[in-house]
């Protein structure tokens, strides 16, 4: 199994559980730790089960005791394989925000009513923890036209229009799912908006595009100009996990440690003779060549070669590396296992952009003044800003903010000479503008030159073993995920969120692909 991210770890456990014959599994990871794109840096000095490198842990110590989720952060929905892992292992989770109407709660799924889950209260739900910062003002996403009647701006109505258009995307997906003959020619979300708002004021069209870009396209890891209406609509119609969002106290470190514990248990049963499967994890081993051995008797045995010339042979291989690694041709597929043309086409057609996560720690009474902006919001969508989304966590002494930067916005920061310093300045300046509206003009920062307790920028393009965030619904990519998933000669298999034909870009998409 090439790659020790969510898909690779899930695949190893699934194979061990279903195997009736003796089986030796090797998980080969290019990095010096497991977790891939679901890595979380645990900063407690006495933390057990630390699975990331000392370099990462050392660089994030200033955030202690907060865990720093470099990769995935949220559990999406109440009914997925991730929820199953959480329930099975009694992991404490807290509901952060939702896109549900009040009538859909409380959920009858055990995940959201069990003792180890903290669900949002009715009061919290009504306080609108989801906001949009646009046109210099803060708006409630779920009720954007409320309490804004006295303002001259009609931006609230444009937010409502954006939500209306997004509902039409869902309807297109539903229609196509029920009747394949009704599939419309594919187009980008940008073209779709222009078509549906034909005759409207150009400024309003661009504003709606910007809103949909921040709320929906950037969430999917893409842009409004690259998001596919057909593939996106299909994914929306297939989404059956529920619309609530959760976070574990240690983010996805808990999930990774559950997998590592399962592997440890499997190996113990093998050692005492009661199990028939052994799983080895090989770290710091970048596989850059996959081919058949070439010997006549073992024509279809797989030969894996690493960058440091280590050779590993196996009967079957599962490639779970990110799509961007395949796009960059980091792995050479040759001989009988050369990539067929339809798979190369799929790799080319499915988009996977890069992005950044900026983590900022603000200390109450030291860096910041009391602010309803910081206490009453879980997520800000920010149309037109470099940080298109801002996520918040808080405790008695500090506020932990994460700024999400995707695709073209990432380039605006990456091109700067002092990338890390400039990224922090841009983030803090954006927060200051956001807070002034939310707090009636009262400054959020205590000092004229804003200060912070810690800042850390992670640029996924700088990570040579990832080179991107996640795949996204892409124009012209209908049917390409099936091609992406198809094995080569029933010997080389492919898994990862980019191969999931139901949905992409989530942890459950990766895990599902590993157990399918």
Coordinates of C-alpha atoms in Angstrom, one line a residue:
X1 CA 0.0 0.0 0.0
X2 CA 1.7 3.2 -1.2
X3 CA 0.7 6.1 1.1
X4 CA -0.1 6.1 4.9
X5 CA -2.9 8.6 4.8
X6 CA -6.6 7.9 5.5
X7 CA -7.1 5.7 2.5
X8 CA -3.9 3.7 3.0
X9 CA -4.5 3.1 6.7
X10 CA -8.2 2.1 6.1
X11 CA -7.2 -0.3 3.3
X12 CA -4.7 -2.1 5.4
X13 CA -7.2 -2.7 8.2
X14 CA -9.9 -3.8 5.7
X15 CA -7.6 -6.3 4.1
X16 CA -6.6 -7.7 7.4
X17 CA -10.2 -8.1 8.6
X18 CA -11.5 -9.8 5.4
X19 CA -8.5 -12.0 4.6
X20 CA -9.0 -15.8 5.0
X21 CA -5.4 -16.6 4.0
X22 CA -2.1 -15.6 5.5
X23 CA -1.3 -12.0 4.4
X24 CA 1.7 -9.7 4.7
X25 CA 0.9 -6.0 4.2
X26 CA 3.4 -3.3 3.8
X27 CA 2.3 0.4 4.1
X28 CA 5.0 2.5 2.4
X29 CA 5.0 6.2 3.3
X30 CA 7.2 8.8 1.7
X31 CA 7.1 11.1 4.8
X32 CA 8.6 10.3 8.1
X33 CA 5.2 10.0 9.8
X34 CA 1.8 8.6 9.0
X35 CA -1.4 10.6 8.5
X36 CA -1.0 12.3 5.2
X37 CA -3.5 15.1 4.7
X38 CA -5.2 14.4 8.0
X39 CA -2.2 15.1 10.1
X40 CA -2.7 17.1 13.3
X41 CA 0.2 18.4 15.4
X42 CA -0.4 17.6 19.1
X43 CA 1.3 20.3 21.2
X44 CA 0.9 18.9 24.7
X45 CA 4.3 18.2 26.1
X46 CA 3.2 14.9 27.6
X47 CA 1.0 13.9 24.7
X48 CA 0.9 10.2 24.1
X49 CA 0.4 8.7 20.6
X50 CA 2.3 11.5 18.9
X51 CA 2.5 10.4 15.3
X52 CA 4.0 13.4 13.5
X53 CA 7.6 14.4 13.1
X54 CA 9.5 16.2 15.9
X55 CA 10.1 19.0 13.4
X56 CA 6.4 19.7 13.0
X57 CA 5.8 19.4 16.7
X58 CA 8.6 21.8 17.6
X59 CA 7.4 24.4 15.1
X60 CA 3.9 24.4 16.6
X61 CA 4.8 24.4 20.3
X62 CA 3.8 28.1 20.7
X63 CA 0.2 27.1 20.2
X64 CA 0.2 24.7 23.2
X65 CA -2.2 23.3 24.4
X66 CA -4.1 23.7 21.2
X67 CA -3.7 20.9 18.6
X68 CA -2.7 22.3 15.2
X69 CA -4.6 20.6 12.3
X70 CA -2.3 21.1 9.4
X71 CA -4.7 19.0 7.2
X72 CA -8.3 18.0 7.6
X73 CA -10.1 19.5 10.6
X74 CA -13.9 18.9 10.4
X75 CA -16.0 15.7 10.6
X76 CA -18.7 16.4 8.0
X77 CA -22.1 14.9 8.7
X78 CA -23.5 12.4 11.3
X79 CA -23.6 9.2 9.3
X80 CA -20.3 8.3 7.7
X81 CA -17.5 5.8 8.3
X82 CA -15.7 8.6 10.3
X83 CA -18.7 8.8 12.6
X84 CA -18.5 5.1 13.0
X85 CA -14.9 5.3 14.1
X86 CA -15.7 8.1 16.5
X87 CA -18.5 6.1 18.1
X88 CA -16.6 2.8 18.2
X89 CA -13.7 4.4 20.0
X90 CA -15.6 6.8 22.3
X91 CA -14.0 9.9 20.9
X92 CA -15.3 13.2 22.3
X93 CA -16.6 15.5 19.6
X94 CA -18.3 18.9 19.5
X95 CA -20.7 20.2 17.0
X96 CA -19.2 23.4 15.4
X97 CA -21.7 24.6 12.8
X98 CA -24.4 23.3 10.5
X99 CA -26.3 24.0 7.4
X100 CA -29.5 22.5 8.6
X101 CA -32.9 24.0 9.3
X102 CA -34.0 23.9 12.9
X103 CA -36.7 21.4 11.9
X104 CA -34.1 18.8 11.1
X105 CA -32.9 18.6 14.7
X106 CA -32.4 16.9 17.0
X107 CA -30.9 14.2 14.8
X108 CA -31.9 10.6 15.6
X109 CA -28.5 9.4 14.6
X110 CA -26.7 8.1 17.8
X111 CA -23.6 10.1 16.9
X112 CA -25.3 13.4 17.7
X113 CA -27.2 12.3 20.9
X114 CA -24.6 10.1 22.6
X115 CA -23.0 11.1 25.9
X116 CA -19.6 11.8 24.4
X117 CA -21.0 14.3 21.9
X118 CA -21.6 18.0 22.5
X119 CA -24.4 19.1 20.2
X120 CA -25.2 22.8 19.5
X121 CA -27.9 24.1 21.8
X122 CA -31.1 25.6 20.3
X123 CA -29.9 29.1 21.5
X124 CA -26.5 28.5 19.9
X125 CA -28.1 27.4 16.6
X126 CA -30.3 30.5 16.6
X127 CA -27.3 32.8 17.2
X128 CA -26.1 32.1 13.6
X129 CA -22.5 30.9 14.1
X130 CA -22.1 31.1 10.3
X131 CA -21.3 34.6 9.0
X132 CA -20.4 36.2 5.7
X133 CA -18.0 39.2 5.6
X134 CA -18.8 41.0 2.4
X135 CA -19.1 44.5 1.1
X136 CA -17.4 45.6 4.3
X137 CA -20.1 44.2 6.5
X138 CA -20.9 41.0 8.5
X139 CA -24.0 39.1 7.5
X140 CA -25.8 36.0 8.9
X141 CA -25.5 33.3 6.3
X142 CA -28.7 31.6 7.2
X143 CA -30.7 34.8 7.4
X144 CA -28.8 37.4 5.4
X145 CA -31.6 39.9 5.0
X146 CA -32.4 40.2 8.7
X147 CA -31.6 43.3 10.7
X148 CA -30.1 44.9 7.7
X149 CA -33.1 46.8 6.3
X150 CA -31.8 50.1 7.5
X151 CA -28.6 49.8 5.5
X152 CA -28.4 51.0 1.9
X153 CA -26.5 47.9 0.7
X154 CA -28.6 45.2 -0.9
X155 CA -25.8 42.7 -0.3
X156 CA -28.0 40.6 1.9
X157 CA -30.3 40.0 -1.1
X158 CA -27.3 39.0 -3.2
X159 CA -26.4 36.4 -0.5
X160 CA -30.0 35.0 -0.7
X161 CA -29.7 34.9 -4.5
X162 CA -26.4 33.0 -4.3
X163 CA -28.1 30.4 -2.0
X164 CA -31.0 30.2 -4.4
X165 CA -28.7 29.4 -7.3
X166 CA -26.8 26.9 -5.3
X167 CA -30.1 25.1 -4.6
X168 CA -30.6 24.9 -8.3
X169 CA -27.2 23.0 -8.6
X170 CA -28.6 20.4 -6.2
X171 CA -31.8 20.1 -8.3
X172 CA -29.7 19.6 -11.5
X173 CA -27.8 16.8 -9.7
X174 CA -31.1 15.2 -8.5
X175 CA -32.6 15.3 -11.9
X176 CA -29.5 13.8 -13.6
X177 CA -29.3 11.1 -11.0
X178 CA -32.9 10.1 -11.5
X179 CA -32.7 10.2 -15.3
X180 CA -29.4 10.1 -17.1
X181 CA -31.0 11.4 -20.3
X182 CA -31.6 14.7 -18.5
X183 CA -27.9 15.4 -18.0
X184 CA -27.2 18.9 -19.4
X185 CA -24.0 20.0 -21.1
X186 CA -21.3 20.6 -18.5
X187 CA -20.3 24.1 -17.6
X188 CA -18.5 26.0 -14.9
X189 CA -20.3 27.5 -11.9
X190 CA -19.3 30.9 -13.3
X191 CA -21.0 30.3 -16.6
X192 CA -24.0 28.9 -14.8
X193 CA -24.4 32.0 -12.7
X194 CA -24.1 34.2 -15.8
X195 CA -26.7 32.2 -17.6
X196 CA -29.2 32.2 -14.7
X197 CA -28.7 35.9 -14.0
X198 CA -28.8 37.0 -17.6
X199 CA -30.1 40.6 -17.8
X200 CA -29.0 41.4 -14.2
X201 CA -26.6 44.2 -13.4
X202 CA -23.0 43.1 -14.0
X203 CA -21.9 44.3 -10.6
X204 CA -24.5 42.2 -9.0
X205 CA -23.5 39.1 -11.1
X206 CA -19.9 39.5 -10.1
X207 CA -20.9 39.9 -6.4
X208 CA -23.0 36.7 -6.5
X209 CA -20.1 34.9 -8.2
X210 CA -17.8 36.1 -5.4
X211 CA -20.2 34.9 -2.7
X212 CA -20.6 31.4 -4.3
X213 CA -16.9 31.2 -4.8
X214 CA -16.2 31.8 -1.1
X215 CA -19.0 29.7 0.3
X216 CA -19.2 26.8 -2.0
X217 CA -16.3 26.6 -4.6
X218 CA -13.5 27.3 -2.2
X219 CA -15.0 24.8 0.3
X220 CA -14.6 22.3 -2.5
X221 CA -11.0 23.3 -3.0
X222 CA -11.6 25.1 -6.3
X223 CA -12.8 28.3 -7.9
X224 CA -16.1 29.4 -9.3
X225 CA -14.5 29.3 -12.8
X226 CA -13.3 25.7 -12.4
X227 CA -16.2 24.1 -10.4
X228 CA -18.3 21.7 -12.6
X229 CA -22.0 22.1 -12.3
X230 CA -22.7 18.5 -13.4
X231 CA -20.1 16.8 -11.2
X232 CA -20.8 19.2 -8.3
X233 CA -24.6 18.7 -8.6
X234 CA -24.2 14.9 -8.7
X235 CA -22.1 15.0 -5.5
X236 CA -24.6 17.3 -3.8
X237 CA -27.4 14.9 -4.7
X238 CA -25.4 11.9 -3.4
X239 CA -24.5 13.5 -0.1
X240 CA -26.4 11.6 2.5
X241 CA -24.2 12.1 5.6
X242 CA -26.1 15.0 7.0
X243 CA -25.3 18.7 7.1
X244 CA -23.8 19.1 10.6
X245 CA -20.1 19.6 11.2
X246 CA -18.1 18.4 14.1
X247 CA -14.6 18.6 15.6
X248 CA -12.7 16.2 17.9
X249 CA -10.7 17.8 20.7
X250 CA -7.6 16.5 18.9
X251 CA -9.0 16.9 15.4
X252 CA -7.9 13.9 13.3
X253 CA -5.0 12.8 15.5
X254 CA -7.6 10.7 17.3
X255 CA -8.6 8.9 14.0
X256 CA -5.0 8.3 13.0
X257 CA -4.2 6.9 16.4
X258 CA -7.2 4.6 16.2
X259 CA -5.8 3.1 13.0
X260 CA -2.4 2.7 14.5
X261 CA -3.9 1.0 17.5
X262 CA -5.8 -1.4 15.2
X263 CA -2.6 -2.2 13.4
X264 CA -0.8 -2.9 16.6
X265 CA -3.6 -5.3 17.7
X266 CA -3.5 -7.1 14.4
X267 CA 0.3 -7.5 14.7
X268 CA -0.1 -8.8 18.3
X269 CA -2.5 -11.5 17.2
X270 CA -0.1 -12.5 14.4
X271 CA 2.8 -12.7 16.9
X272 CA 0.9 -15.0 19.3
X273 CA -0.3 -17.2 16.4
X274 CA -4.0 -16.4 16.5
X275 CA -4.0 -14.1 13.5
X276 CA -2.8 -14.6 9.9
X277 CA -2.0 -11.0 8.9
X278 CA 1.0 -8.8 9.7
X279 CA 1.1 -5.1 8.8
X280 CA 4.5 -3.3 8.5
X281 CA 4.8 0.5 8.1
X282 CA 7.8 1.7 6.2
X283 CA 8.5 5.4 6.6
X284 CA 10.7 7.9 4.7
X285 CA 10.4 5.7 1.5
X286 CA 9.3 7.5 -1.6
X287 CA 8.2 5.1 -4.2
X288 CA 9.0 6.5 -7.7
X289 CA 8.7 3.4 -9.9
X290 CA 6.1 0.7 -10.3
X291 CA 6.6 -2.0 -12.9
X292 CA 6.3 -5.8 -13.4
X293 CA 9.3 -7.9 -12.4
X294 CA 9.8 -9.1 -15.9
X295 CA 10.7 -12.6 -15.0
X296 CA 8.7 -15.0 -17.1
X297 CA 7.5 -17.0 -14.0
X298 CA 6.5 -13.8 -12.2
X299 CA 5.5 -11.6 -15.1
X300 CA 2.8 -9.8 -13.1
X301 CA 4.5 -9.6 -9.8
X302 CA 4.9 -6.0 -8.8
X303 CA 8.3 -4.4 -8.4
X304 CA 8.3 -1.1 -6.4
X305 CA 11.5 1.0 -6.4
X306 CA 12.1 3.9 -4.0
X307 CA 14.0 7.1 -4.6
X308 CA 16.9 5.7 -2.5
X309 CA 16.9 2.5 -4.8
X310 CA 15.2 0.2 -2.3
X311 CA 13.3 -2.5 -4.1
X312 CA 10.1 -4.1 -2.7
X313 CA 8.2 -6.9 -4.6
X314 CA 4.6 -7.8 -4.0
X315 CA 1.6 -9.6 -5.6
X316 CA -0.7 -6.6 -5.5
X317 CA -0.3 -2.9 -4.9
X318 CA -2.7 -0.1 -3.9
X319 CA -1.7 3.4 -4.8
X320 CA -3.2 5.9 -2.4
X321 CA -1.0 8.9 -3.1
X322 CA -2.7 12.3 -3.7
X323 CA -3.9 13.1 -7.2
X324 CA -1.3 15.9 -7.4
X325 CA 1.5 13.4 -7.0
X326 CA 0.2 11.5 -10.0
X327 CA -0.2 14.7 -12.0
X328 CA 3.5 15.6 -11.2
X329 CA 4.6 12.1 -12.5
X330 CA 6.4 11.5 -9.3
X331 CA 5.7 7.7 -9.8
X332 CA 6.7 6.1 -13.1
X333 CA 4.3 3.4 -14.1
X334 CA 6.0 1.2 -16.7
X335 CA 6.1 -2.3 -18.3
X336 CA 2.8 -4.1 -18.0
X337 CA 1.7 -1.6 -15.4
X338 CA 2.0 1.5 -17.7
X339 CA -0.9 3.9 -17.1
X340 CA -3.5 3.4 -19.8
X341 CA -4.7 6.4 -21.8
X342 CA -8.1 6.7 -20.1
X343 CA -6.4 6.8 -16.7
X344 CA -3.9 9.5 -17.9
X345 CA -6.9 11.4 -19.2
X346 CA -8.6 11.2 -15.8
X347 CA -5.5 12.4 -14.0
X348 CA -5.4 15.4 -16.3
X349 CA -9.1 16.2 -16.2
X350 CA -9.7 16.1 -12.4
X351 CA -8.5 19.2 -10.8
X352 CA -6.5 19.4 -7.6
X353 CA -5.4 22.9 -6.6
X354 CA -3.0 23.9 -3.9
X355 CA -3.8 25.9 -0.8
X356 CA -2.6 27.1 2.6
X357 CA -3.8 27.0 6.2
X358 CA -2.7 29.9 8.3
X359 CA -3.0 29.3 12.1
X360 CA -3.2 32.3 14.4
X361 CA -3.4 32.3 18.2
X362 CA -4.8 35.5 19.9
X363 CA -4.5 35.8 23.7
X364 CA -7.4 37.5 25.5
X365 CA -6.4 40.6 27.4
X366 CA -3.0 40.6 25.8
X367 CA -3.5 40.7 22.0
X368 CA -7.3 41.3 21.8
X369 CA -10.1 43.0 23.5
X370 CA -13.4 41.2 24.3
X371 CA -15.3 41.0 21.1
X372 CA -18.7 39.3 20.1
X373 CA -17.0 38.8 16.7
X374 CA -14.7 36.2 18.3
X375 CA -17.1 34.7 20.8
X376 CA -20.2 34.1 18.7
X377 CA -19.0 32.9 15.4
X378 CA -17.6 29.5 14.3
X379 CA -17.0 30.2 10.6
X380 CA -16.7 33.3 8.4
X381 CA -17.0 33.1 4.6
X382 CA -15.1 36.1 3.1
X383 CA -15.9 36.8 -0.6
X384 CA -13.2 38.7 -2.3
X385 CA -10.6 38.2 0.5
X386 CA -7.4 36.2 0.2
X387 CA -8.5 34.3 3.3
X388 CA -11.8 33.1 1.8
X389 CA -12.7 31.3 5.0
X390 CA -11.8 31.9 8.7
X391 CA -12.5 29.2 11.3
X392 CA -12.6 29.9 15.0
X393 CA -12.0 27.9 18.2
X394 CA -11.8 29.4 21.7
X395 CA -11.3 28.8 25.4
X396 CA -11.1 31.0 28.5
X397 CA -7.7 32.5 27.6
X398 CA -7.3 32.5 23.9
X399 CA -8.9 32.3 20.4
X400 CA -7.4 30.0 17.8
X401 CA -8.2 31.1 14.2
X402 CA -7.5 29.3 11.0
X403 CA -7.4 31.1 7.6
X404 CA -8.1 29.0 4.5
X405 CA -6.4 30.0 1.3
X406 CA -7.2 28.1 -2.0
X407 CA -6.1 28.1 -5.6
X408 CA -5.5 31.6 -7.1
X409 CA -5.5 33.2 -3.7
X410 CA -2.7 31.0 -2.6
X411 CA -0.6 32.3 -5.5
X412 CA -1.0 35.9 -4.2
X413 CA 0.7 35.0 -1.0
X414 CA 3.2 32.4 -2.4
X415 CA 4.6 35.0 -4.8
X416 CA 5.7 37.3 -2.0
X417 CA 9.3 37.5 -0.8
X418 CA 8.5 37.2 2.9
X419 CA 5.7 34.7 2.5
X420 CA 5.1 33.8 6.2
X421 CA 5.4 37.4 7.5
X422 CA 3.2 38.8 4.8
X423 CA 0.6 36.1 5.3
X424 CA 0.3 37.0 8.9
X425 CA 0.0 40.7 8.2
X426 CA -2.7 40.1 5.6
X427 CA -4.6 37.8 8.0
X428 CA -4.5 40.2 10.9
X429 CA -5.5 43.2 8.7
X430 CA -8.4 41.2 7.3
X431 CA -9.5 40.3 10.9
X432 CA -9.4 43.9 12.0
X433 CA -11.7 45.0 9.2
X434 CA -14.1 42.1 9.9
X435 CA -14.2 42.8 13.7
X436 CA -14.9 46.5 13.3
X437 CA -18.2 45.9 11.6
X438 CA -19.1 43.0 14.0
X439 CA -18.4 45.1 17.1
X440 CA -19.8 48.4 16.0
X441 CA -16.4 50.0 15.2
X442 CA -14.7 48.9 18.4
X443 CA -11.1 47.7 17.7
X444 CA -10.4 44.0 18.2
X445 CA -6.7 44.4 18.8
X446 CA -5.4 46.0 21.9
X447 CA -2.4 47.6 20.2
X448 CA -2.2 49.8 17.1
X449 CA 0.2 47.2 15.6
X450 CA -1.7 44.0 16.2
X451 CA 0.1 41.2 18.1
X452 CA -0.4 37.5 18.4
X453 CA 0.7 34.6 20.6
X454 CA 1.7 32.4 17.6
X455 CA 1.4 32.1 13.8
X456 CA 2.1 29.2 11.5
X457 CA 1.6 29.0 7.8
X458 CA 1.4 25.6 6.0
X459 CA 1.6 25.7 2.2
X460 CA 0.6 22.4 0.7
X461 CA 2.6 23.1 -2.5
X462 CA 5.8 23.2 -0.4
X463 CA 5.0 19.6 0.8
X464 CA 6.7 17.5 -1.8
X465 CA 4.7 14.4 -0.8
X466 CA 1.3 16.1 -1.2
X467 CA 1.6 19.2 -3.5
X468 CA -2.1 20.1 -3.1
X469 CA -5.2 20.1 -0.9
X470 CA -7.8 17.8 -2.4
X471 CA -9.5 17.0 -5.7
X472 CA -12.6 19.0 -6.7
X473 CA -15.6 18.8 -9.1
X474 CA -14.1 19.6 -12.4
X475 CA -15.5 20.8 -15.7
X476 CA -15.1 18.0 -18.3
X477 CA -14.4 15.3 -15.7
X478 CA -17.8 13.5 -15.7
X479 CA -17.0 9.7 -15.4
X480 CA -13.3 10.3 -14.8
X481 CA -13.3 9.1 -11.2
X482 CA -14.4 5.7 -12.4
X483 CA -11.5 5.7 -14.8
X484 CA -9.2 6.9 -12.0
X485 CA -10.3 4.1 -9.7
X486 CA -10.0 1.3 -12.3
X487 CA -7.2 -1.2 -11.6
X488 CA -4.4 -2.0 -14.0
X489 CA -4.4 -5.7 -14.9
X490 CA -6.3 -6.5 -11.6
X491 CA -2.9 -6.0 -9.9
X492 CA -2.4 -2.2 -9.4
X493 CA -5.3 -0.6 -7.6
X494 CA -6.0 3.0 -6.8
X495 CA -7.6 4.6 -3.8
X496 CA -7.9 8.1 -2.2
X497 CA -10.6 10.7 -2.1
X498 CA -10.0 11.5 -5.8
X499 CA -11.2 8.0 -6.7
X500 CA -14.4 8.1 -4.8
X501 CA -17.3 8.1 -7.2
X502 CA -19.8 9.4 -4.7
X503 CA -18.1 12.4 -3.3
X504 CA -14.5 13.8 -3.0
X505 CA -12.5 16.1 -0.8
X506 CA -13.5 14.7 2.6
X507 CA -11.9 12.2 5.0
X508 CA -14.8 9.8 4.6
X509 CA -14.3 9.9 0.8
X510 CA -10.7 8.8 1.4
X511 CA -11.6 6.1 3.9
X512 CA -14.5 4.7 1.8
X513 CA -12.2 4.4 -1.2
X514 CA -9.8 2.4 1.0
X515 CA -12.3 -0.1 2.1
X516 CA -14.3 -0.5 -1.1

